Amino acid sequence: MASIRQNAYSELLPDFRNMAVMARVLVAVNVAALTGTLYATPALGPALERFVYAAAFLEPLLLIELMVLYAVSPFFPRFTYWQGAAAIVGLTCVLAAMYHAAVRSVAGGDAMPSIVRTLLLAIVVAASLLAYFRLHSKAFSPALAEARLQALQARIRPHFLFNSLNAVLALIRRDPKRAERTLEDLADLFRTLMADARQFVRLADEVQLLERYAEIEHLRLADRLRVTWQLDAAPLDALLPPMVLQPLLENAIYHGVEPGTGVGDVLVRIERRGERVHAAIENPHLEQGGQRAGNRMALDNIRERLALFFDAEARLETRIANGRYRVEIEIPYRRA
Amino acid sequence: MIRVFIADDEGPARERLKELLEDIAGEVPTELAGEAANGVEALERLPASNAQVLLLDIRMPGMDGLELARHVTALENAPAVVFVTAHDKHAVEAFDLNALDYLLKPVRAARLAAALKKAINVGAPQRENLARAAGGPREYLSVAERNRIVLVPVRDILFLRAEQKYVTVRTKAREHLIEESLIALEREFTGTDLPYPFVRIHRNCLVARAAIRGFERTGGGEEEAHWQVVLDGVPERLPVSRRQWPTVRELIAERP
């Protein structure tokens, strides 16, 4: 899903219709002017006087500039960041030049600094403010990443929840012990699901979760589901993001076992390969339309979460061969 | 006593429904007419079961509940249908729109009792309503033969030809007659994104695109020349009408 990959977020131009942005611009420009006059004039009194003089020149230009930016800001999303930034600097120059000329015609040329100086100052101030806003949005992007992570947190299908509850209801009278165990498994599953999406979990815990999940599915599907576990070489102390493997197993059963009339063989293999943890989940590939979209979305979701945790160091691949559908994940081996 | 048939692929779900039927026996007396774990099995067992109400899960392997319900209507004494689903937003919306009754899993005893009473009064669902609710083409056409339903897989069908009152369904092995309108069949099976698309070659005929081997030109001289479809596996030739020829030719040219 391309829409989730919004790297563009940190590359957005400031929103000139946002009051906070306008206030920051006003304060920053005035502080710059004050600093400039304090530096240029040794005594405090005359310096303040000069600042007031400068502000009288500066403030109207600043307000006009902000109003113009307010008016044109809806067009910015059409441009790339750098095009937009160039447009803003250019606009500032044009406005400054026009303003300069207007003031000169009213106040007379003698009191005025040269136009080159005005333009240079305008460019420097506009560029530094743009740089400031860029840094600012970059600094805040971890918050965005976190929000994305929360939004991407795996969800168990409602289909599974309601069918499982129904299966438990069927058990309560005939086999209360098993009903109890199933509810405990469900509770564990949902506890993990609602846990903090940012915290790594131990592979041992994730494997236990997989087994509990498979147990519940087994109750519903009985002989139609056969899961083979190959976990002897699994590094149980490895750390991985939560709920990465469970959705894969859920997908395998939802797409590879439930729609089939025969027995569905699912394979779960986790092993350490040098400094990497490798997991593969395999299920029968059934020729069934209409379900691919859901599957791809779940995979994109996991891929995205792996990227947020491991950047480019994680890998997720799918393969269809010999009537089997196979998902493979590889992540760096990090010990608990 | 209402005779109830249960079709659900999950054993525990069938058990649960049976338990509930016992629980409400005081209010709505029922007896179990039969049960099945998938659509094909249900179609085999239903005709002899004399079921009056079919409790039907939507998501089943092989054939889903919605398609099953459409074939069941071909039966002489078709049962009323109450769909049962855990969570299927699209299906539920379609049911609401097309006056079809459904229960949500886990099912409540009171809801089940109400649904059974209503179903007995309403009777078998309208075929058109089921077709509209299904949203996609069927995988089989069904032929009611005496007291059983013969399923003809759509992928095996070579062509569909309208006769007087019926439509002939031709497969490599044999012919069947079904009571459906060619116009409705065309609507269902001629989309280009379908797994087994058909194409209209004549006012009275739809041909499976995959079954077309080629074309033959006949006539000429006195008689006006026209094209005929040559089919895979059967000797019949099917005339292409002048009106349909450009469309047919274009479709075939697109074929990989």
Tab-separated table of C-alpha atoms in Angstrom, chain B residues 207-216 228-237 252 255:
chain	number	residue	atom	x	y	z
B	207	VAL	CA	-20.099	-19.566	-26.164
B	208	ALA	CA	-17.283	-20.157	-23.670
B	209	ARG	CA	-14.350	-18.158	-24.972
B	210	ALA	CA	-11.950	-20.915	-24.023
B	211	ALA	CA	-13.901	-23.449	-26.092
B	212	ILE	CA	-13.613	-21.570	-29.380
B	213	ARG	CA	-11.097	-23.263	-31.658
B	214	GLY	CA	-11.662	-21.171	-34.701
B	215	PHE	CA	-14.067	-19.857	-37.322
B	216	GLU	CA	-15.308	-21.185	-40.597
B	228	GLN	CA	-19.472	-20.280	-37.834
B	229	VAL	CA	-17.720	-21.086	-34.587
B	230	VAL	CA	-15.697	-24.295	-34.533
B	231	LEU	CA	-15.574	-25.753	-31.054
B	232	ASP	CA	-13.097	-27.814	-29.097
B	233	GLY	CA	-14.142	-31.406	-28.649
B	234	VAL	CA	-17.593	-31.397	-30.262
B	235	PRO	CA	-18.563	-31.490	-33.934
B	236	GLU	CA	-21.337	-28.870	-33.749
B	237	ARG	CA	-20.879	-25.599	-35.610
B	252	ILE	CA	-10.912	-13.478	-30.054
B	255	ARG	CA	-6.954	-13.693	-26.694
